[in-house]
mmCIF file of C-alpha atoms in Angstrom:
data_model
loop_
_atom_site.group_PDB
_atom_site.id
_atom_site.type_symbol
_atom_site.label_atom_id
_atom_site.label_comp_id
_atom_site.label_asym_id
_atom_site.label_seq_id
_atom_site.Cartn_x
_atom_site.Cartn_y
_atom_site.Cartn_z
ATOM 1 C CA ALA A 1 -23.294 8.619 -59.757
ATOM 2 C CA LEU A 2 -21.242 11.213 -58.011
ATOM 3 C CA VAL A 3 -23.767 11.798 -55.473
ATOM 4 C CA LEU A 4 -24.119 8.310 -54.538
ATOM 5 C CA LEU A 5 -20.482 7.759 -54.377
ATOM 6 C CA LEU A 6 -20.014 10.784 -51.945
ATOM 7 C CA LEU A 7 -23.144 9.272 -49.671
ATOM 8 C CA SER A 8 -21.205 5.830 -49.691
ATOM 9 C CA LEU A 9 -18.213 7.448 -48.399
ATOM 10 C CA LEU A 10 -20.100 9.332 -45.787
ATOM 11 C CA GLY A 11 -21.392 5.941 -44.544
ATOM 12 C CA LEU A 12 -17.912 4.456 -44.387
ATOM 13 C CA ALA A 13 -16.534 7.443 -42.311
ATOM 14 C CA ALA A 14 -19.458 7.332 -39.747
ATOM 15 C CA ALA A 15 -17.778 4.078 -38.012
ATOM 16 C CA GLY A 16 -14.632 4.560 -36.096
ATOM 17 C CA LYS A 17 -12.169 2.433 -34.061
ATOM 18 C CA LEU A 18 -12.426 2.842 -30.308
ATOM 19 C CA LEU A 19 -9.966 1.638 -27.612
ATOM 20 C CA VAL A 20 -11.643 1.004 -24.188
ATOM 21 C CA VAL A 21 -9.944 1.115 -21.080
ATOM 22 C CA PRO A 22 -12.704 -0.015 -18.493
ATOM 23 C CA VAL A 23 -12.905 -0.493 -14.595
ATOM 24 C CA ASP A 24 -14.229 -3.618 -13.123
ATOM 25 C CA GLY A 25 -17.142 -3.946 -11.059
ATOM 26 C CA SER A 26 -20.585 -2.134 -11.539
ATOM 27 C CA HIS A 27 -18.535 0.365 -13.435
ATOM 28 C CA TRP A 28 -18.094 -2.084 -16.021
ATOM 29 C CA LEU A 29 -21.716 -3.236 -16.138
ATOM 30 C CA SER A 30 -22.980 0.199 -16.945
ATOM 31 C CA MET A 31 -20.328 0.851 -19.751
ATOM 32 C CA ARG A 32 -20.843 -2.831 -21.335
ATOM 33 C CA GLU A 33 -24.157 -2.035 -22.873
ATOM 34 C CA VAL A 34 -23.002 1.039 -24.340
ATOM 35 C CA LEU A 35 -20.102 -0.931 -26.223
ATOM 36 C CA ASP A 36 -22.685 -3.384 -27.393
ATOM 37 C CA ILE A 37 -24.716 -0.758 -28.928
ATOM 38 C CA LEU A 38 -21.616 1.109 -30.506
ATOM 39 C CA ALA A 39 -20.590 -2.187 -31.900
ATOM 40 C CA GLN A 40 -23.961 -2.705 -33.575
ATOM 41 C CA ARG A 41 -23.743 0.625 -35.042
ATOM 42 C CA GLY A 42 -20.497 -0.480 -36.998
ATOM 43 C CA HIS A 43 -17.900 0.902 -34.686
ATOM 44 C CA GLU A 44 -14.734 -1.408 -34.088
ATOM 45 C CA VAL A 45 -14.433 -1.823 -30.283
ATOM 46 C CA VAL A 46 -11.230 -3.109 -28.612
ATOM 47 C CA VAL A 47 -11.122 -3.583 -24.897
ATOM 48 C CA LEU A 48 -8.105 -3.856 -22.524
ATOM 49 C CA ALA A 49 -8.742 -6.057 -19.628
ATOM 50 C CA PRO A 50 -6.642 -7.629 -16.980
ATOM 51 C CA GLU A 51 -6.656 -11.248 -16.908
ATOM 52 C CA VAL A 52 -8.390 -11.321 -13.354
ATOM 53 C CA SER A 53 -11.393 -9.705 -12.994
ATOM 54 C CA LEU A 54 -14.839 -9.524 -11.526
ATOM 55 C CA HIS A 55 -17.201 -8.996 -14.396
ATOM 56 C CA ILE A 56 -15.231 -8.098 -17.526
ATOM 57 C CA LYS A 57 -15.595 -11.057 -19.916
ATOM 58 C CA PRO A 58 -15.171 -11.476 -23.601
ATOM 59 C CA SER A 59 -18.152 -10.808 -26.068
ATOM 60 C CA LYS A 60 -18.722 -11.330 -29.719
ATOM 61 C CA ASN A 61 -19.515 -7.600 -30.036
ATOM 62 C CA PHE A 62 -15.803 -6.566 -29.300
ATOM 63 C CA MET A 63 -12.062 -7.752 -29.396
ATOM 64 C CA MET A 64 -10.502 -8.278 -25.961
ATOM 65 C CA LYS A 65 -6.922 -7.780 -25.231
ATOM 66 C CA MET A 66 -5.487 -9.230 -22.048
ATOM 67 C CA TYR A 67 -2.816 -8.394 -19.937
ATOM 68 C CA SER A 68 -1.371 -10.014 -16.862
ATOM 69 C CA VAL A 69 -1.657 -8.547 -13.240
ATOM 70 C CA PRO A 70 0.333 -9.129 -10.124
ATOM 71 C CA TYR A 71 -2.598 -10.610 -7.868
ATOM 72 C CA THR A 72 -4.831 -13.639 -7.848
ATOM 73 C CA GLN A 73 -8.786 -13.791 -8.299
ATOM 74 C CA GLU A 74 -8.867 -14.543 -4.514
ATOM 75 C CA GLU A 75 -6.984 -11.535 -3.380
ATOM 76 C CA MET A 76 -8.871 -9.266 -5.495
ATOM 77 C CA GLU A 77 -12.371 -10.626 -4.614
ATOM 78 C CA LYS A 78 -11.430 -10.674 -0.879
ATOM 79 C CA ASP A 79 -10.358 -6.775 -0.838
ATOM 80 C CA PHE A 80 -13.401 -5.829 -3.097
ATOM 81 C CA LYS A 81 -15.995 -7.527 -0.503
ATOM 82 C CA ALA A 82 -14.221 -5.901 2.543
ATOM 83 C CA PHE A 83 -14.573 -2.411 0.693
ATOM 84 C CA LEU A 84 -18.277 -3.031 0.049
ATOM 85 C CA HIS A 85 -18.804 -4.047 3.511
ATOM 86 C CA THR A 86 -17.162 -1.086 4.841
ATOM 87 C CA SER A 87 -19.182 1.138 2.592
ATOM 88 C CA PHE A 88 -22.331 0.156 4.341
ATOM 89 C CA GLU A 89 -21.442 0.185 7.945
ATOM 90 C CA GLU A 90 -22.836 2.526 10.336
ATOM 91 C CA GLY A 91 -20.785 4.672 12.837
ATOM 92 C CA SER A 92 -19.459 8.033 13.328
ATOM 93 C CA PHE A 93 -18.071 10.152 10.562
ATOM 94 C CA ILE A 94 -14.354 9.405 11.861
ATOM 95 C CA GLU A 95 -14.850 5.902 12.098
ATOM 96 C CA ARG A 96 -16.235 5.589 8.447
ATOM 97 C CA PHE A 97 -13.752 7.797 7.105
ATOM 98 C CA LEU A 98 -10.929 5.849 8.675
ATOM 99 C CA ASN A 99 -12.406 2.473 7.430
ATOM 100 C CA VAL A 100 -12.971 3.712 3.949
ATOM 101 C CA TYR A 101 -9.582 5.318 3.955
ATOM 102 C CA GLU A 102 -7.938 2.011 4.626
ATOM 103 C CA HIS A 103 -9.998 0.042 2.140
ATOM 104 C CA MET A 104 -9.658 2.404 -0.735
ATOM 105 C CA LYS A 105 -5.812 2.608 -0.024
ATOM 106 C CA LYS A 106 -5.761 -1.372 -0.607
ATOM 107 C CA LEU A 107 -7.790 -0.944 -3.682
ATOM 108 C CA GLY A 108 -5.969 1.954 -4.957
ATOM 109 C CA ASN A 109 -2.485 0.219 -4.557
ATOM 110 C CA MET A 110 -4.036 -2.841 -6.435
ATOM 111 C CA SER A 111 -5.395 -0.293 -9.400
ATOM 112 C CA ALA A 112 -1.828 1.086 -9.608
ATOM 113 C CA ALA A 113 0.063 -2.339 -9.702
ATOM 114 C CA CYS A 114 -2.552 -3.269 -12.455
ATOM 115 C CA CYS A 115 -1.818 -0.210 -14.659
ATOM 116 C CA GLN A 116 1.796 -0.527 -14.212
ATOM 117 C CA HIS A 117 1.873 -4.184 -15.423
ATOM 118 C CA LEU A 118 -0.351 -2.808 -18.633
ATOM 119 C CA LEU A 119 1.915 0.030 -19.411
ATOM 120 C CA GLN A 120 5.117 -2.093 -19.097
ATOM 121 C CA ASN A 121 3.633 -4.711 -21.623
ATOM 122 C CA LYS A 122 5.783 -3.992 -24.519
ATOM 123 C CA GLU A 123 4.116 -6.130 -26.860
ATOM 124 C CA LEU A 124 0.755 -4.691 -25.888
ATOM 125 C CA MET A 125 1.834 -1.270 -26.132
ATOM 126 C CA ARG A 126 3.276 -1.872 -29.736
ATOM 127 C CA PHE A 127 -0.151 -3.100 -30.900
ATOM 128 C CA LEU A 128 -1.996 -0.221 -29.525
ATOM 129 C CA GLU A 129 0.314 2.155 -31.055
ATOM 130 C CA ASP A 130 0.082 0.512 -34.477
ATOM 131 C CA SER A 131 -3.848 0.141 -34.291
ATOM 132 C CA LYS A 132 -4.439 3.832 -35.089
ATOM 133 C CA PHE A 133 -7.561 4.441 -32.936
ATOM 134 C CA ASP A 134 -9.665 7.119 -33.459
ATOM 135 C CA ALA A 135 -10.744 7.699 -29.876
ATOM 136 C CA LEU A 136 -10.210 6.314 -26.264
ATOM 137 C CA LEU A 137 -13.166 5.574 -23.872
ATOM 138 C CA THR A 138 -12.341 5.247 -20.251
ATOM 139 C CA ASP A 139 -13.614 5.460 -16.553
ATOM 140 C CA PRO A 140 -11.312 7.881 -15.046
ATOM 141 C CA VAL A 141 -11.990 6.783 -11.382
ATOM 142 C CA VAL A 142 -8.926 4.672 -12.134
ATOM 143 C CA PRO A 143 -6.818 6.963 -14.330
ATOM 144 C CA CYS A 144 -4.896 4.274 -16.239
ATOM 145 C CA GLY A 145 -6.783 4.787 -19.354
ATOM 146 C CA VAL A 146 -6.225 8.748 -19.133
ATOM 147 C CA ILE A 147 -2.347 8.105 -19.209
ATOM 148 C CA LEU A 148 -2.804 5.783 -22.037
ATOM 149 C CA ALA A 149 -4.720 8.350 -23.740
ATOM 150 C CA GLU A 150 -2.019 11.021 -23.531
ATOM 151 C CA HIS A 151 0.761 8.288 -24.590
ATOM 152 C CA LEU A 152 -1.081 7.261 -27.681
ATOM 153 C CA SER A 153 -2.283 11.226 -28.401
ATOM 154 C CA LEU A 154 -6.105 10.126 -28.569
ATOM 155 C CA PRO A 155 -9.107 12.210 -27.840
ATOM 156 C CA SER A 156 -10.551 10.782 -24.703
ATOM 157 C CA VAL A 157 -14.095 10.304 -23.821
ATOM 158 C CA TYR A 158 -14.765 9.760 -19.986
ATOM 159 C CA PHE A 159 -17.695 7.862 -18.866
ATOM 160 C CA LEU A 160 -18.066 7.987 -15.345
ATOM 161 C CA ARG A 161 -20.234 8.457 -11.889
ATOM 162 C CA GLY A 162 -17.894 10.823 -10.244
ATOM 163 C CA ILE A 163 -14.346 10.762 -9.034
ATOM 164 C CA PRO A 164 -13.141 10.472 -5.264
ATOM 165 C CA CYS A 165 -12.191 13.897 -3.844
ATOM 166 C CA GLY A 166 -13.901 16.144 -6.147
ATOM 167 C CA LEU A 167 -11.276 15.717 -8.833
ATOM 168 C CA ASP A 168 -13.670 15.861 -11.730
ATOM 169 C CA PHE A 169 -15.044 19.391 -10.506
ATOM 170 C CA GLU A 170 -11.352 20.712 -10.472
ATOM 171 C CA ALA A 171 -10.631 19.065 -13.699
ATOM 172 C CA THR A 172 -13.712 20.627 -15.432
ATOM 173 C CA GLN A 173 -13.455 23.684 -13.533
ATOM 174 C CA CYS A 174 -17.366 23.257 -12.512
ATOM 175 C CA PRO A 175 -18.458 25.331 -9.536
ATOM 176 C CA ASN A 176 -18.755 23.161 -6.372
ATOM 177 C CA PRO A 177 -18.956 25.833 -3.391
ATOM 178 C CA PRO A 178 -19.257 23.856 -0.157
ATOM 179 C CA SER A 179 -21.406 26.584 1.303
ATOM 180 C CA TYR A 180 -24.331 25.268 -0.970
ATOM 181 C CA VAL A 181 -23.561 21.816 -2.374
ATOM 182 C CA PRO A 182 -23.798 18.973 0.361
ATOM 183 C CA ARG A 183 -20.635 16.799 0.810
ATOM 184 C CA ALA A 184 -20.640 13.188 1.106
ATOM 185 C CA PHE A 185 -21.384 11.456 4.519
ATOM 186 C CA THR A 186 -22.769 14.811 6.164
ATOM 187 C CA GLN A 187 -26.540 13.848 5.541
ATOM 188 C CA LEU A 188 -27.352 17.461 4.774
ATOM 189 C CA THR A 189 -29.503 18.775 1.952
ATOM 190 C CA ASP A 190 -29.348 21.866 -0.404
ATOM 191 C CA ARG A 191 -31.210 23.948 2.425
ATOM 192 C CA MET A 192 -28.606 24.392 5.407
ATOM 193 C CA THR A 193 -28.520 26.517 8.329
ATOM 194 C CA PHE A 194 -24.990 28.791 9.035
ATOM 195 C CA LEU A 195 -23.814 25.992 11.132
ATOM 196 C CA GLN A 196 -24.771 23.165 8.888
ATOM 197 C CA ARG A 197 -22.628 25.024 6.077
ATOM 198 C CA VAL A 198 -19.603 25.278 8.554
ATOM 199 C CA LYS A 199 -19.919 21.597 9.003
ATOM 200 C CA ASN A 200 -20.055 20.982 5.177
ATOM 201 C CA LEU A 201 -17.017 22.834 4.923
ATOM 202 C CA LEU A 202 -15.130 21.056 7.323
ATOM 203 C CA PHE A 203 -16.271 17.674 5.873
ATOM 204 C CA ASP A 204 -14.862 18.821 2.523
ATOM 205 C CA THR A 205 -11.263 18.764 4.253
ATOM 206 C CA GLN A 206 -11.382 15.079 3.829
ATOM 207 C CA ASN A 207 -10.582 15.617 0.180
ATOM 208 C CA LEU A 208 -7.085 16.761 0.946
ATOM 209 C CA PHE A 209 -6.297 13.452 2.172
ATOM 210 C CA LEU A 210 -8.147 11.418 -0.306
ATOM 211 C CA CYS A 211 -6.776 12.952 -3.290
ATOM 212 C CA ASP A 212 -3.203 12.392 -2.019
ATOM 213 C CA PHE A 213 -3.422 8.642 -1.478
ATOM 214 C CA ALA A 214 -5.804 7.838 -4.121
ATOM 215 C CA PHE A 215 -4.024 9.496 -7.303
ATOM 216 C CA ASP A 216 -0.641 10.344 -6.171
ATOM 217 C CA PRO A 217 0.568 6.624 -7.284
ATOM 218 C CA PHE A 218 -0.904 7.283 -10.506
ATOM 219 C CA SER A 219 0.806 10.909 -10.777
ATOM 220 C CA LYS A 220 4.256 9.198 -10.097
ATOM 221 C CA LEU A 221 3.332 6.182 -12.744
ATOM 222 C CA ALA A 222 2.184 8.637 -15.183
ATOM 223 C CA SER A 223 5.383 10.970 -14.894
ATOM 224 C CA GLU A 224 7.669 7.872 -15.193
ATOM 225 C CA PHE A 225 5.798 6.498 -18.279
ATOM 226 C CA LEU A 226 5.564 9.698 -20.170
ATOM 227 C CA GLN A 227 8.924 10.971 -18.973
ATOM 228 C CA ARG A 228 7.804 14.223 -17.953
ATOM 229 C CA GLU A 229 6.536 15.732 -14.555
ATOM 230 C CA VAL A 230 2.593 15.462 -14.727
ATOM 231 C CA THR A 231 -0.263 14.976 -12.298
ATOM 232 C CA VAL A 232 -3.598 13.149 -13.024
ATOM 233 C CA GLN A 233 -5.549 16.405 -12.586
ATOM 234 C CA ASP A 234 -3.317 17.758 -15.720
ATOM 235 C CA LEU A 235 -4.264 14.740 -17.558
ATOM 236 C CA LEU A 236 -8.040 14.828 -16.695
ATOM 237 C CA ARG A 237 -8.212 18.393 -17.997
ATOM 238 C CA LYS A 238 -7.441 16.954 -21.278
ATOM 239 C CA GLY A 239 -10.793 14.952 -21.680
ATOM 240 C CA SER A 240 -12.664 15.889 -24.786
ATOM 241 C CA VAL A 241 -16.120 14.799 -23.658
ATOM 242 C CA TRP A 242 -17.330 14.026 -20.156
ATOM 243 C CA LEU A 243 -20.270 11.368 -19.899
ATOM 244 C CA LEU A 244 -21.475 11.622 -16.442
ATOM 245 C CA ARG A 245 -24.022 8.946 -15.170
ATOM 246 C CA LEU A 246 -26.008 11.518 -13.472
ATOM 247 C CA GLU A 247 -29.853 12.283 -13.166
ATOM 248 C CA PHE A 248 -30.812 15.560 -11.555
ATOM 249 C CA VAL A 249 -33.997 14.070 -10.448
ATOM 250 C CA LEU A 250 -32.159 11.905 -7.828
ATOM 251 C CA ASP A 251 -28.616 13.876 -7.842
ATOM 252 C CA TYR A 252 -28.042 17.268 -6.671
ATOM 253 C CA PRO A 253 -28.239 19.643 -9.478
ATOM 254 C CA ARG A 254 -25.031 21.618 -10.446
ATOM 255 C CA PRO A 255 -23.818 23.517 -13.363
ATOM 256 C CA LEU A 256 -22.043 21.716 -16.066
ATOM 257 C CA MET A 257 -19.269 22.781 -18.693
ATOM 258 C CA PRO A 258 -20.423 22.348 -22.361
ATOM 259 C CA ASN A 259 -18.291 18.997 -23.023
ATOM 260 C CA ILE A 260 -20.092 17.631 -20.012
ATOM 261 C CA ILE A 261 -23.436 15.312 -20.820
ATOM 262 C CA PRO A 262 -25.442 13.704 -17.981
ATOM 263 C CA ILE A 263 -26.605 10.360 -18.981
ATOM 264 C CA GLY A 264 -28.220 8.985 -16.098
ATOM 265 C CA GLY A 265 -31.018 7.387 -18.112
ATOM 266 C CA VAL A 266 -28.359 4.738 -19.316
ATOM 267 C CA ASN A 267 -28.602 2.949 -16.046
ATOM 268 C CA CYS A 268 -32.451 2.783 -16.286
ATOM 269 C CA ALA A 269 -34.178 -0.535 -16.923
ATOM 270 C CA HIS A 270 -35.981 -0.460 -20.320
ATOM 271 C CA LYS A 271 -38.565 -2.806 -21.874
#
């Protein structure tokens, strides 16, 4: 009888209470299937979502808590479409970089404003503080969930493809030498001549600009909300588990830290 009681308690302990702070668009489409499976396995899932979104919709598999945002559906869709169009344009590196920079800045400002509205929602914050979650799952490409995990003192699980300007490499201290690893927009492979390695190094300087405009608003927001000076990189370092949607058959192989798990297969079609 005692053994049966202990086994039943282990079954109860297997399920947890998960807070999810997703990112809209294709990021959410990859995460949604994982949440469905977690719910089927007995976990309680609560998703924080803005009232205006592209794909984040209610589901019977999880609870959804909504919050208001300072922009309309039309404004958001217009900016997303402009960014996607720019991403596939041809032209010189300088032309592509400046276009992507401009549109990423617009999306970054929109994301920061969305995050600010979430963090300033006192009623929602009280609900989250009282709910006693076990962990927080988020895509740190928009680091709002990272800020929230620090505020709630929750272990965080990151579900991501990558972070602009290579901030994920720095936060995890993974080697990423420009002498060997091809950078975005270079169209180089792992086999480079000396001059190509120099070109790869020069392309890496774009990250100095991308990091500043992409994450500086969130660093200021985090410092104000947490009431201490902090950067996004400081918060990212506290991630418990990094679930990378990478597959080394398609992506450039690289060293991984013990808490980084490649899950590229999660995006594969299955029968």
